[in-house]
JSON list of C-alpha atoms in Angstrom, two decimals:
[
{"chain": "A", "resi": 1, "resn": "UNK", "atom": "CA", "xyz": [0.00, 0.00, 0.00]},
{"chain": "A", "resi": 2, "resn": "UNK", "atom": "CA", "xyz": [1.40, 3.52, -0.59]},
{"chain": "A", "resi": 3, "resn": "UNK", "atom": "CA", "xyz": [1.86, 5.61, 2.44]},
{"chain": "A", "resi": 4, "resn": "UNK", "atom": "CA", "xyz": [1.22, 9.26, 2.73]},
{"chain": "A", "resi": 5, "resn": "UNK", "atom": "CA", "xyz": [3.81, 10.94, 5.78]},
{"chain": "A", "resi": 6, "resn": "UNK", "atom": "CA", "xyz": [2.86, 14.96, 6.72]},
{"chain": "A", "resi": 7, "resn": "UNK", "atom": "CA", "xyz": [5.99, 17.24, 8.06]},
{"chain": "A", "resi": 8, "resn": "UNK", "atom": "CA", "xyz": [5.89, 19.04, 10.11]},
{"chain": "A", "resi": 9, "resn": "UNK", "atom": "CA", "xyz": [3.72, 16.72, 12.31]},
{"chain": "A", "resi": 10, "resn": "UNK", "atom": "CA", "xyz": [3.00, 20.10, 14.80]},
{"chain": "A", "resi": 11, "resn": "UNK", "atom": "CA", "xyz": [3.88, 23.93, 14.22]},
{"chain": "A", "resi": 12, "resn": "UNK", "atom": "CA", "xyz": [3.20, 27.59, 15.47]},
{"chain": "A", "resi": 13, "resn": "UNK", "atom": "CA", "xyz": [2.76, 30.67, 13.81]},
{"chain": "A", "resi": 14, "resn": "UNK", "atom": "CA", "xyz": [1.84, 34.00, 14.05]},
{"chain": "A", "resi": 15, "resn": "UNK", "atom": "CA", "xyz": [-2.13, 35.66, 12.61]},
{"chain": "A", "resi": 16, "resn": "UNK", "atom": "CA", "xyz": [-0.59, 36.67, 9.20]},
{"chain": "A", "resi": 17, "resn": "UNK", "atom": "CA", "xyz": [1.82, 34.49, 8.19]},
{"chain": "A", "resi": 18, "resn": "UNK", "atom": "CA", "xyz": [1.97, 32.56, 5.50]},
{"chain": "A", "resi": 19, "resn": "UNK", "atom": "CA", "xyz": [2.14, 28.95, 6.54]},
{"chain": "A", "resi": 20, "resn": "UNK", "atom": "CA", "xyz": [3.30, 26.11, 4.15]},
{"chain": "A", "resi": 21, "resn": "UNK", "atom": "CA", "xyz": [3.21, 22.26, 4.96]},
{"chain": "A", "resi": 22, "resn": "UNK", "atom": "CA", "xyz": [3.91, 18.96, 2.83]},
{"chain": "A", "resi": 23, "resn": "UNK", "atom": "CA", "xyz": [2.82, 15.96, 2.61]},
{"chain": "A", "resi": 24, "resn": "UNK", "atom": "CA", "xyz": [4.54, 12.98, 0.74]},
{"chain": "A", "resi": 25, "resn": "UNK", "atom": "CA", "xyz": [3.55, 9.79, -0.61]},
{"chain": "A", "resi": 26, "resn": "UNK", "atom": "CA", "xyz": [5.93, 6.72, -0.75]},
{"chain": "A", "resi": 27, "resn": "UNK", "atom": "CA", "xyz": [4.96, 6.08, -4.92]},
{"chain": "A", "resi": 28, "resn": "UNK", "atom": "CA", "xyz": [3.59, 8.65, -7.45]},
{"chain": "A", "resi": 29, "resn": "UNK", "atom": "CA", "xyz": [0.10, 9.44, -7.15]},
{"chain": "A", "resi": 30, "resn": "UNK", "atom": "CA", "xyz": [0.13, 11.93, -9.83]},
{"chain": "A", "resi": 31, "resn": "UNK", "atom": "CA", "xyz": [-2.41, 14.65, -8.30]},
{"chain": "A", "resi": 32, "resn": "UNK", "atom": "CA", "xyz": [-4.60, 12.28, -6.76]},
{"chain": "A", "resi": 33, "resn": "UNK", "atom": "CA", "xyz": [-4.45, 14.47, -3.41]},
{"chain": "A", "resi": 34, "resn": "UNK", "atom": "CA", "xyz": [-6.97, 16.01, -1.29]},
{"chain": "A", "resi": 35, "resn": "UNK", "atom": "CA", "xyz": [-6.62, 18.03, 1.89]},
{"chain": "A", "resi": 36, "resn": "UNK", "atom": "CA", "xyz": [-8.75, 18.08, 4.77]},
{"chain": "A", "resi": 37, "resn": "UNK", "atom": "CA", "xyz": [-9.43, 20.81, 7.94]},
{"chain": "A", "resi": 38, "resn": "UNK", "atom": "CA", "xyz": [-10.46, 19.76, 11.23]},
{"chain": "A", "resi": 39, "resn": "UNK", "atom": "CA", "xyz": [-10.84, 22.37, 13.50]},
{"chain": "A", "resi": 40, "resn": "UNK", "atom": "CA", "xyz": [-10.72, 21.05, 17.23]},
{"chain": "A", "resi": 41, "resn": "UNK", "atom": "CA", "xyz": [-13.62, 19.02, 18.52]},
{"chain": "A", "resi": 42, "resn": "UNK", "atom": "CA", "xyz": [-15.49, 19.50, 15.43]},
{"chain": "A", "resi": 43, "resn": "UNK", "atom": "CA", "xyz": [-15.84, 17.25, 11.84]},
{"chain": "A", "resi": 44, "resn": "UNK", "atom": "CA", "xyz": [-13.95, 17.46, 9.15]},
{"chain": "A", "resi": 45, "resn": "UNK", "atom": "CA", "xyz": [-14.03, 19.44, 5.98]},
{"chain": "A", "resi": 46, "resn": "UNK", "atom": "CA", "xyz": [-12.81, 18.72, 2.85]},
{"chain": "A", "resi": 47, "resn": "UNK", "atom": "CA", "xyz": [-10.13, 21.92, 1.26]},
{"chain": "A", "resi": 48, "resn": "UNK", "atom": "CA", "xyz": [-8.77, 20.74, -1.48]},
{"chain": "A", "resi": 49, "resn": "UNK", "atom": "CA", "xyz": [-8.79, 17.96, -4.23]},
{"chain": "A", "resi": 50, "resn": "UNK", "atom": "CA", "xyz": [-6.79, 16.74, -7.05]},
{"chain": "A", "resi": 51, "resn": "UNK", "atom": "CA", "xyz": [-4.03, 18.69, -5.08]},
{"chain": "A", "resi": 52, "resn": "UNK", "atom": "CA", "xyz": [-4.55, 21.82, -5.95]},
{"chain": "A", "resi": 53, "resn": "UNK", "atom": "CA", "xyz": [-8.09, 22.62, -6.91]},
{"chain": "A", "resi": 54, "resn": "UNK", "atom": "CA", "xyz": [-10.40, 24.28, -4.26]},
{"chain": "A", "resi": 55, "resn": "UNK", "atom": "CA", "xyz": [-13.51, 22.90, -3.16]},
{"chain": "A", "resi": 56, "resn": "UNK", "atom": "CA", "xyz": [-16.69, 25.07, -2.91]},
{"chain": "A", "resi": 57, "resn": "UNK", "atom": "CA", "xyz": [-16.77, 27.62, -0.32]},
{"chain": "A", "resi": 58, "resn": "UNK", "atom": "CA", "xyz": [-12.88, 27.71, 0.85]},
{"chain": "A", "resi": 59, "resn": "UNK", "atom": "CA", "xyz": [-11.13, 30.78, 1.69]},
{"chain": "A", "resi": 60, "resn": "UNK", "atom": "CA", "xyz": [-8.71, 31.73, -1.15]},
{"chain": "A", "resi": 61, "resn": "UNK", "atom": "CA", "xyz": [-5.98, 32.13, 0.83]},
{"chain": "A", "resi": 62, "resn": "UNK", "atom": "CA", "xyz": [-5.70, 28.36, 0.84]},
{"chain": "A", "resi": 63, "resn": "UNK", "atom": "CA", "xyz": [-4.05, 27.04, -1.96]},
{"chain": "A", "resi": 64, "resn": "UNK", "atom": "CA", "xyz": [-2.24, 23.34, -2.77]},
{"chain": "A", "resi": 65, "resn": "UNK", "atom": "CA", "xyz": [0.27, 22.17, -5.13]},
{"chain": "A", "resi": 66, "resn": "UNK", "atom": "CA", "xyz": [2.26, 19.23, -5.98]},
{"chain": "A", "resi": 67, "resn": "UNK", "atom": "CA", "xyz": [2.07, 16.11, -8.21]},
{"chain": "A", "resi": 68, "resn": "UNK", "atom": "CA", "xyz": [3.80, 12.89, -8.04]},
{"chain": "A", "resi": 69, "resn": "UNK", "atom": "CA", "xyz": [4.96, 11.98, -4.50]},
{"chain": "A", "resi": 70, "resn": "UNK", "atom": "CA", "xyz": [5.48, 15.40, -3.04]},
{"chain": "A", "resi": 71, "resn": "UNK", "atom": "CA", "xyz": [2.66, 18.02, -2.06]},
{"chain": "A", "resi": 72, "resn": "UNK", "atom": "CA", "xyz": [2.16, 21.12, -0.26]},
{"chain": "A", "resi": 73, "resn": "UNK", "atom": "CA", "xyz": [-0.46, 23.04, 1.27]},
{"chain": "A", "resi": 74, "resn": "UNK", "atom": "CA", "xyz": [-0.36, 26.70, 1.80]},
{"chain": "A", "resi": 75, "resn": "UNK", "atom": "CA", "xyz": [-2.11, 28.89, 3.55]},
{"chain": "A", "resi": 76, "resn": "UNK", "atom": "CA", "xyz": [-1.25, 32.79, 2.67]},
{"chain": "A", "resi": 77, "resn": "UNK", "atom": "CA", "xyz": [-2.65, 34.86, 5.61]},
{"chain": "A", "resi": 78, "resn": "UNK", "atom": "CA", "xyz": [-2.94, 32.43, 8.68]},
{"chain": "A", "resi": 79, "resn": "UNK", "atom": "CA", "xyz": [-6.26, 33.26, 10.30]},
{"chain": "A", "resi": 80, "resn": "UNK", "atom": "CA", "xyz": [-7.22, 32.43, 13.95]},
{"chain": "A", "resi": 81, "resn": "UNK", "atom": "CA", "xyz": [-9.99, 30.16, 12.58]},
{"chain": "A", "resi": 82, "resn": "UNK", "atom": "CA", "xyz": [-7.24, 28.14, 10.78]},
{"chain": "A", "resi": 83, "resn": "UNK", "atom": "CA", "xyz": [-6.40, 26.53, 14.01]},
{"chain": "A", "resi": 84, "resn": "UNK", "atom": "CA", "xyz": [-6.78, 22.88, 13.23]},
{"chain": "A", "resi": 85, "resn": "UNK", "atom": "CA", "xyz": [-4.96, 19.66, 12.28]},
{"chain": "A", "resi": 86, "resn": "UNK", "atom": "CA", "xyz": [-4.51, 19.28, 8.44]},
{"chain": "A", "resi": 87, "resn": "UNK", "atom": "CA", "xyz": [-4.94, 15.87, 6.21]},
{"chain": "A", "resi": 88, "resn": "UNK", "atom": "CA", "xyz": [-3.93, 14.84, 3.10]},
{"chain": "A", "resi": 89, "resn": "UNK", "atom": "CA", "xyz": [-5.57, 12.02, 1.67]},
{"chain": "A", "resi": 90, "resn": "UNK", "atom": "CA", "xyz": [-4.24, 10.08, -1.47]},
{"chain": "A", "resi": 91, "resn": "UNK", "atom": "CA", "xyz": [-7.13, 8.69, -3.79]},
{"chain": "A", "resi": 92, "resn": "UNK", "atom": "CA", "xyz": [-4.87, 6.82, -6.94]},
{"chain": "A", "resi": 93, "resn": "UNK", "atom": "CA", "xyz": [-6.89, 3.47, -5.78]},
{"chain": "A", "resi": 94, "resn": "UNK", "atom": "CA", "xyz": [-7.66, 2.32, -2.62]},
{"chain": "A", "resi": 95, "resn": "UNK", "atom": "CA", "xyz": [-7.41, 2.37, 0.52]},
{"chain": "A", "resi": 96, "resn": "UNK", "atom": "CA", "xyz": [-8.10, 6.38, 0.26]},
{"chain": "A", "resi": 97, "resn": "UNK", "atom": "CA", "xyz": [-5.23, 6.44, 2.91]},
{"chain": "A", "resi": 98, "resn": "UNK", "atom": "CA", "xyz": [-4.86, 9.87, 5.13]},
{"chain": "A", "resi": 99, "resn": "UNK", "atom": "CA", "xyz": [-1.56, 11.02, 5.97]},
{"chain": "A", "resi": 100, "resn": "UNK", "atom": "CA", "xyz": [-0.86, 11.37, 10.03]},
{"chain": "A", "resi": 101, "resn": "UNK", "atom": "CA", "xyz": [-1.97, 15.40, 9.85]},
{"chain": "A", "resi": 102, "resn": "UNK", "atom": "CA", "xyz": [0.08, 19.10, 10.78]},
{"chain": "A", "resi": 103, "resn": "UNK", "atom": "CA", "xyz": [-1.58, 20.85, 13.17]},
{"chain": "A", "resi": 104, "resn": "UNK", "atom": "CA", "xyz": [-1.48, 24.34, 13.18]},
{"chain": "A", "resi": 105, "resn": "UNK", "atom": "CA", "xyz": [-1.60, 26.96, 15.84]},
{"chain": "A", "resi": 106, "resn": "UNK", "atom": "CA", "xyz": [-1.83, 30.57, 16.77]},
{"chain": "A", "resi": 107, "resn": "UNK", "atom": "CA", "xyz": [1.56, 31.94, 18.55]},
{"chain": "B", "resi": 1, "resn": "UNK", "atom": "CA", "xyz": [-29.82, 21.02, 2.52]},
{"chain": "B", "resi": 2, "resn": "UNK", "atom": "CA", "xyz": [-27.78, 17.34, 2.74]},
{"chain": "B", "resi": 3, "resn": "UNK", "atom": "CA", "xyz": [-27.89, 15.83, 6.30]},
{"chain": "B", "resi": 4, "resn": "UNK", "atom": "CA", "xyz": [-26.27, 12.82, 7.64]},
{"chain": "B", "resi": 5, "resn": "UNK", "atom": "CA", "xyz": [-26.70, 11.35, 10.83]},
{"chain": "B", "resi": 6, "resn": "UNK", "atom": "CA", "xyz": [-24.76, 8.14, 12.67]},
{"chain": "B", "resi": 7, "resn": "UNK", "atom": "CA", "xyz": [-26.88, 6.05, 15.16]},
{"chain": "B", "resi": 8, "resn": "UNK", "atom": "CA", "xyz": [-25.76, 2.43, 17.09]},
{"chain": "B", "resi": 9, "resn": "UNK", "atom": "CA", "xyz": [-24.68, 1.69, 20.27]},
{"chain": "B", "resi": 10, "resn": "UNK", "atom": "CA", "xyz": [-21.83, 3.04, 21.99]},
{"chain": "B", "resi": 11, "resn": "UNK", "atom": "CA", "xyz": [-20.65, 0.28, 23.23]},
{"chain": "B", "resi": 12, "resn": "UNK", "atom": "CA", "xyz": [-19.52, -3.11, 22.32]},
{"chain": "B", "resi": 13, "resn": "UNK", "atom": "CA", "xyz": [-17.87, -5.63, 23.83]},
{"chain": "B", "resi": 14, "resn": "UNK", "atom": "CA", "xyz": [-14.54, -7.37, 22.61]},
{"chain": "B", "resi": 15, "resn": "UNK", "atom": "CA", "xyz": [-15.12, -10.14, 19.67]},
{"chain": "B", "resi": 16, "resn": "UNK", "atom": "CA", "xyz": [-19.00, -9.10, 18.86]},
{"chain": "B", "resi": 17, "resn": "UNK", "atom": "CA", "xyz": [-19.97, -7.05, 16.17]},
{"chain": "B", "resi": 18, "resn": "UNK", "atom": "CA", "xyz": [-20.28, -3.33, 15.68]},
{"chain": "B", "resi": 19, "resn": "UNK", "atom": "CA", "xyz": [-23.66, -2.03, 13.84]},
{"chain": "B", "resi": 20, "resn": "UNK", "atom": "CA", "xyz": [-23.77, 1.47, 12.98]},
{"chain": "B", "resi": 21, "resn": "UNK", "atom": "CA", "xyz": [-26.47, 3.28, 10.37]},
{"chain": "B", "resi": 22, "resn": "UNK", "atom": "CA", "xyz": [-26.23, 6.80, 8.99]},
{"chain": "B", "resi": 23, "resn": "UNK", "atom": "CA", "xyz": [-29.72, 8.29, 7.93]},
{"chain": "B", "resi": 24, "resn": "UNK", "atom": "CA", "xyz": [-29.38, 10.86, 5.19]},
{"chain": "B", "resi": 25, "resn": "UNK", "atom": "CA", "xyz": [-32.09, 12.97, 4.32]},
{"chain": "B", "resi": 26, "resn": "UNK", "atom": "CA", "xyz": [-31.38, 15.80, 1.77]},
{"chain": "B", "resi": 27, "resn": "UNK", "atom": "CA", "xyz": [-30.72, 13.32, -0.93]},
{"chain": "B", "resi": 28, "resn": "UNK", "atom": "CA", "xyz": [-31.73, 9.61, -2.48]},
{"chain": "B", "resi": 29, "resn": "UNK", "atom": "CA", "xyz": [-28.77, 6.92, -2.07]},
{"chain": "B", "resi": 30, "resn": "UNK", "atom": "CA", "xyz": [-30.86, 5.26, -4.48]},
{"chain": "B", "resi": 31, "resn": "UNK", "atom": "CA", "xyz": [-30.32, 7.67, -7.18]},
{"chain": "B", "resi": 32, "resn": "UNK", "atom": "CA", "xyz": [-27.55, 9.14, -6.35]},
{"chain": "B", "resi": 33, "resn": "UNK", "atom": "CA", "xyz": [-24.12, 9.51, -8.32]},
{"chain": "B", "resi": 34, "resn": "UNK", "atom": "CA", "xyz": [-22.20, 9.59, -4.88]},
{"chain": "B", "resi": 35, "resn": "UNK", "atom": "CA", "xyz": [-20.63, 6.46, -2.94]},
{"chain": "B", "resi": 36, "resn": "UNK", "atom": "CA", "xyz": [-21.45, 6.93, 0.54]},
{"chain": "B", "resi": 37, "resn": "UNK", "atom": "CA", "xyz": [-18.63, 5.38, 2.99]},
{"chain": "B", "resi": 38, "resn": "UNK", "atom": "CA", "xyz": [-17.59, 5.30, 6.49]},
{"chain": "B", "resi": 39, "resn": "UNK", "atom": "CA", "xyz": [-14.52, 7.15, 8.33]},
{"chain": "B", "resi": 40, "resn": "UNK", "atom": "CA", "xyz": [-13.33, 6.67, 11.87]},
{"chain": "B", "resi": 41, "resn": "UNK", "atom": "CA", "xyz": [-11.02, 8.26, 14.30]},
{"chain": "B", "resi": 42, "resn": "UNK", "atom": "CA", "xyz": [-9.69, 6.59, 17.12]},
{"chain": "B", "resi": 43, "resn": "UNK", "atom": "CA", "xyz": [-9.45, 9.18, 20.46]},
{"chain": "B", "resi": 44, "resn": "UNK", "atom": "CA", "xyz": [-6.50, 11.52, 20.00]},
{"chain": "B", "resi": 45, "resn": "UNK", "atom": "CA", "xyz": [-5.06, 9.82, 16.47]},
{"chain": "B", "resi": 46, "resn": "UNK", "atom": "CA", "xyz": [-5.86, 10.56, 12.68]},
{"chain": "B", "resi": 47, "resn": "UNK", "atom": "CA", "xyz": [-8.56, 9.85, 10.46]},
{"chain": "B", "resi": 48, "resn": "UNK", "atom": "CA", "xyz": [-9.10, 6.43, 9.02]},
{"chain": "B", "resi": 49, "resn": "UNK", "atom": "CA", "xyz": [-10.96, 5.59, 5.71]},
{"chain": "B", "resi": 50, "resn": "UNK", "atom": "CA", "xyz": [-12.67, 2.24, 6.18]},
{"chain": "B", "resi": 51, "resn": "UNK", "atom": "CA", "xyz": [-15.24, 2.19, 2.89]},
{"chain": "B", "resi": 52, "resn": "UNK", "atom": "CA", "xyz": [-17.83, 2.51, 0.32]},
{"chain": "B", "resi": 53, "resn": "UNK", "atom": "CA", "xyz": [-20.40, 1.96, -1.57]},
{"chain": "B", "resi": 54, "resn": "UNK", "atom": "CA", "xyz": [-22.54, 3.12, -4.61]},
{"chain": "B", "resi": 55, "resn": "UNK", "atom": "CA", "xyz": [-26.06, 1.91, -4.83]},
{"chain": "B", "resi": 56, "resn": "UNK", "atom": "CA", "xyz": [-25.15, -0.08, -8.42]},
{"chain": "B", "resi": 57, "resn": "UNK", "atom": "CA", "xyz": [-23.64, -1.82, -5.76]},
{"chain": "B", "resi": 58, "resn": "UNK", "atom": "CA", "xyz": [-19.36, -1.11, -7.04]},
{"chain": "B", "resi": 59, "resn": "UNK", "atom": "CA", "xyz": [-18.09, -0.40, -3.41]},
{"chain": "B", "resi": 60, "resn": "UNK", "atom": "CA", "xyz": [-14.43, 0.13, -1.92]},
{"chain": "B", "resi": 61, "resn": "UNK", "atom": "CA", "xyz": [-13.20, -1.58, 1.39]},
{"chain": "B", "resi": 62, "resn": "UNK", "atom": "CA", "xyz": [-9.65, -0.49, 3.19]},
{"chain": "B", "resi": 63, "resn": "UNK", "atom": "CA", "xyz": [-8.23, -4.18, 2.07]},
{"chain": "B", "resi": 64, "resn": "UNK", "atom": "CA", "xyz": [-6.77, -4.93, 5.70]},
{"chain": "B", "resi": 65, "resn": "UNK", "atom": "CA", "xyz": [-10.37, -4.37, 7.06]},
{"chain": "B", "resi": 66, "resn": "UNK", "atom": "CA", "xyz": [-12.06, -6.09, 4.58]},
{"chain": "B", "resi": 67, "resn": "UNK", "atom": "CA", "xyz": [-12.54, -9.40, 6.04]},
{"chain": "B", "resi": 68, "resn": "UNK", "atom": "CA", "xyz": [-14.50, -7.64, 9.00]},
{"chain": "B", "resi": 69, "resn": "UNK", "atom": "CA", "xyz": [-16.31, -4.67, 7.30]},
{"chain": "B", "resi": 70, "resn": "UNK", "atom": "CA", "xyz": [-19.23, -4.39, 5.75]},
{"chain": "B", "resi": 71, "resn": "UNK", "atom": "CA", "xyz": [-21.29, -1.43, 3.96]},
{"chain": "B", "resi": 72, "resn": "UNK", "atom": "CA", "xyz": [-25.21, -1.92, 3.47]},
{"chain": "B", "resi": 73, "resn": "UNK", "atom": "CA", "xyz": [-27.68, 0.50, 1.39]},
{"chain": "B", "resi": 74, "resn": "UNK", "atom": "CA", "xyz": [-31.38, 0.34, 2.72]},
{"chain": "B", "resi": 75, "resn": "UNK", "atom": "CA", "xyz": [-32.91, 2.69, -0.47]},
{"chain": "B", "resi": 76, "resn": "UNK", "atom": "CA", "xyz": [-36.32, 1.75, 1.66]},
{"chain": "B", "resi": 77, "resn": "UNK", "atom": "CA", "xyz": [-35.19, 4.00, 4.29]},
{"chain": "B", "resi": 78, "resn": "UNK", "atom": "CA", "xyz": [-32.45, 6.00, 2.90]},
{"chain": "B", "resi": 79, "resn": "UNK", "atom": "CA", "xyz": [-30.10, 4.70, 5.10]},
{"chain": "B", "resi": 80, "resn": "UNK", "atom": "CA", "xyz": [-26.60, 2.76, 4.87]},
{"chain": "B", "resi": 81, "resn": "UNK", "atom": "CA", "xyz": [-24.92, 0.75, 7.36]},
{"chain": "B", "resi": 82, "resn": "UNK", "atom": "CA", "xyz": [-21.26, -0.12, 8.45]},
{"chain": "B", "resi": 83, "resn": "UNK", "atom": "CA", "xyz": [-21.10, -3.59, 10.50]},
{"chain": "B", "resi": 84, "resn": "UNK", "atom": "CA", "xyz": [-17.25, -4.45, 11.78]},
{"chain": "B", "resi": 85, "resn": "UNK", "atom": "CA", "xyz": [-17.27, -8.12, 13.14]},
{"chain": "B", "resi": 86, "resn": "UNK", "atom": "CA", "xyz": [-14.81, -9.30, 15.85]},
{"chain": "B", "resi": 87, "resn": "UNK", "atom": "CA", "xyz": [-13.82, -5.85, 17.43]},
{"chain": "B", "resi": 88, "resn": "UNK", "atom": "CA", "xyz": [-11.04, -5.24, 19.43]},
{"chain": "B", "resi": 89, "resn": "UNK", "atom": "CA", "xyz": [-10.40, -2.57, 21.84]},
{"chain": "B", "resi": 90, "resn": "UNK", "atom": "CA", "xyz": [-8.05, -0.96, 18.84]},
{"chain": "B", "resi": 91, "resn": "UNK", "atom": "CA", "xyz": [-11.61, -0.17, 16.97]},
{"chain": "B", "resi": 92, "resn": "UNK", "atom": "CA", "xyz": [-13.07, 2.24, 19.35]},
{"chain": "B", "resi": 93, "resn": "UNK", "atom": "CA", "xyz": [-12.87, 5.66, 17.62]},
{"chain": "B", "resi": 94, "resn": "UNK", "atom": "CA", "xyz": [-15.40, 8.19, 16.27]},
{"chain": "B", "resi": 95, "resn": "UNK", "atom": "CA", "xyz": [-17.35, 6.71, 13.44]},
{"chain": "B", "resi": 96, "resn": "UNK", "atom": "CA", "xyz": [-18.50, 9.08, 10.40]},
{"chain": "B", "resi": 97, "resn": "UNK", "atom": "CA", "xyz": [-20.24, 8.45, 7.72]},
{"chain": "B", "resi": 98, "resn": "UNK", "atom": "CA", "xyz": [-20.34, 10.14, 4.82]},
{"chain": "B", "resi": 99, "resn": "UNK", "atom": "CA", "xyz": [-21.33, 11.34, 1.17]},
{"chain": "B", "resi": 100, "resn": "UNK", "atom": "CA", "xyz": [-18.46, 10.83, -1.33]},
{"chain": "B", "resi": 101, "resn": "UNK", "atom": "CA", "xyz": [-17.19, 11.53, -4.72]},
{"chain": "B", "resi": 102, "resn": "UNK", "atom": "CA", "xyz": [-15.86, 9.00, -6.72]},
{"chain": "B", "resi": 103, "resn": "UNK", "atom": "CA", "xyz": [-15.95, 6.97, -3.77]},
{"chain": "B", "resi": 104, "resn": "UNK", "atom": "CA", "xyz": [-12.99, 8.15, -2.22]},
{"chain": "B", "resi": 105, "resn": "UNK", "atom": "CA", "xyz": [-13.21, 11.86, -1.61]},
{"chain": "B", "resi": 106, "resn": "UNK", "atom": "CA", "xyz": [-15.46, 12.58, 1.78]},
{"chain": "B", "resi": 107, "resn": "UNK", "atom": "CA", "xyz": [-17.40, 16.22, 1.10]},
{"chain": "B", "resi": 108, "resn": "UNK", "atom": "CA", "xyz": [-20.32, 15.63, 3.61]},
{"chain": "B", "resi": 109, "resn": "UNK", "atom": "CA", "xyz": [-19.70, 14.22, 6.66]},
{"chain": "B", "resi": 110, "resn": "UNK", "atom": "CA", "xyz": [-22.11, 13.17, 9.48]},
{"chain": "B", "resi": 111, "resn": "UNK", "atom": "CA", "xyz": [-21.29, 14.84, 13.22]},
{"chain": "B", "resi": 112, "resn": "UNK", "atom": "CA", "xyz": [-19.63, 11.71, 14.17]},
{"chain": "B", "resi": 113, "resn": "UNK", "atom": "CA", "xyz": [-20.68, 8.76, 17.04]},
{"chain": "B", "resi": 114, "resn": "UNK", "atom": "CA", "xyz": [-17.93, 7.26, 19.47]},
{"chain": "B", "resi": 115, "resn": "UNK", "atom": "CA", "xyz": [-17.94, 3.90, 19.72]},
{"chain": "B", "resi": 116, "resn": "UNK", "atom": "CA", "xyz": [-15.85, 2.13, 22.51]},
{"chain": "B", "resi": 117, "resn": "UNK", "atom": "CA", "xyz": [-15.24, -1.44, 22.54]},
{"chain": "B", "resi": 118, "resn": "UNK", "atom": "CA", "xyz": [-14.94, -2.76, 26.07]},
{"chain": "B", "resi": 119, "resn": "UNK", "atom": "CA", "xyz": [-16.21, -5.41, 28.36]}
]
């Protein structure tokens, strides 16, 4: 099975900053990637999909890229309501395996 | 406005079998172009897809599950079901079910139902 790893696994940063993360997969997926938010104690929301294509209703200052076995998802302005743990999810064929998650917080 | 809601027991104990159903209202499963799948969480970890189904019947199972899972469609009642045989304490976790594309991509969810397996 391919397995999708997240770095870093935890970080910190300030209301403003732009905020990158990655997530890798251990065989090319081509863009088969979607990210996921979960805010803290509440359910999940899908971001984006096919790695870098936003789904309805998310903030533009989210954005993804990547193809192949690395990915990255950016966030341009950090907001206090991005305080959450962050998924990817590879779906080349199943299992629709998520990665472990970043989670993201407000210095 | 699409809806889906988990309901079971919160408890099971070791080696029986776990039933949940998620009631959707705010669409037909029936005619439907989605899958619609289950996701779980175990307390404090990541997310975990487990599987799903389309109601021409072409589903997707996480292959080291597969043996214990299965996904249900009652069209009847609009419902689908998840039942996990032979749980261990490693399969408590918040349950979700969900609408998905192309069986694989989760863009409704359900709130969620904890399930603890214990004697």
């Amino acid at each position: 099975d391919i397995q999708m790893t997240q770095s870093p696994s935890s970080l910190s940063a300030s209301v403003g900053d732009r905020v990158t993360f990655t997530c890798r997969a251990s065989q090319g997926i081509s863009n088969y990637v979607a990210w996921y938010q979960q805010r803290p104690g509440k359910v999940p929301k899908l971001l984006i999909y096919a790695a870098s294509t936003l789904h309805s209703g998310v903030p533009s200052r989210f954005s993804g890229s990547g193809s192949g076995t690395d990915f990255t998802l950016t966030i341009s302005s950090l907001q206090p309501e991005d305080v959450a743990t962050y998924y990817c999810q590879k779906y080349l064929g199943a299992p629709f395996t998520f990665g472990p998650g970043t989670k993201v917080d407000i210095k | 406005q699409l809806q889906l809601q988990e309901s079971g027991p919160g408890l099971v104990k070791p080696s029986e079998t776990l039933s949940l159903t998620c009631t959707v209202s705010g669409d037909s499963i029936s005619s439907s172009s989605y899958y619609w799948g289950w996701i779980r969480q175990p307390p404090g970890k990541g997310l975990e897809w487990l599987g799903s189904l389309h109601s021409s019947g072409r589903n997707f199972y996480d292959p080291s599950l597969k043996s214990r899972l299965n996904i249900s469609i009652d069209t009847s009642k609009n419902q689908f079901s998840l039942t996990m045989r032979s749980v261990t304490a490693a399969d408590t976790a918040v349950y979700y079910c969900g609408r998905l594309i192309g069986g694989s991509l989760i863009h409704y969810w359900g709130q969620g139902t904890l399930v603890t397996v214990s004697s």
